[in-house]
C-alpha angles and dihedrals in degrees: 000000000000105000089188094053094121093051086074096034102053096154091053090048091051091048091053091045091050092050090048091050087054090056091047090051090051092051102036104017097115092045090050091049093049093049094042091238125139136203086230086072104088094214091053092046093049093048092053090041089061090048090057102032096091090059095056115124136141089263094050090054092047088059094056121104109269093028115244122210104212127156123203092272093053091046090053091047090049091051092047094049093045090053092048090248091294125133104200095263118145126193126183115205138150121218110254095022122101097208116091130180128215118206110238144164129227123204121344090048092202121081110283101184091285095300092114097044119118141162117236122209101236091216089068096057113114102165138028117202144140140247129208121233106171134358104306092353119117142171132203121252136189129197120210132211089268091061093248116139124211137187106237108185130066101216136059115251128214108234092250090062095049096090093047090049092050090049090049091051094046102039105026111023100038091042093050115117093192103039124220142142119314 
């Protein structure tokens, strides 16, 4: 799978995005109108994108107007490009300090108004894994020396992005000396 497919196929990416915006308008058009929001606002688009992302499949894209012919690889590449190749991983670190903190969630693994948010000392991580939430929707997990497991990314991942997300966590985020969003 070429995760960067849409970097070289910009017109195709824009066509898929436009068709998806049409579907978003169909679903949330009246709400957008009432709130004065617009899909032209990137934050609004990305918020609604995340609301729909778990439903993406070749058949769901074939039902868009105009119809889009995307296989699982192209869907994963579209999701990755839309998210700016980020996986919802957050690290806090200060230059010159060895200790780093990984944002995580304890049970329930979904956002619970911040009550389940925690920061994990990266030195205590003994295992990186994944959990499945929906059909072909995953999230990253880590297990610490105490045996506690945590969800450590904020977005659902299509299965084809799971390996790239794990590599980002292991080789970029955990190695970062400055922290950030990955």
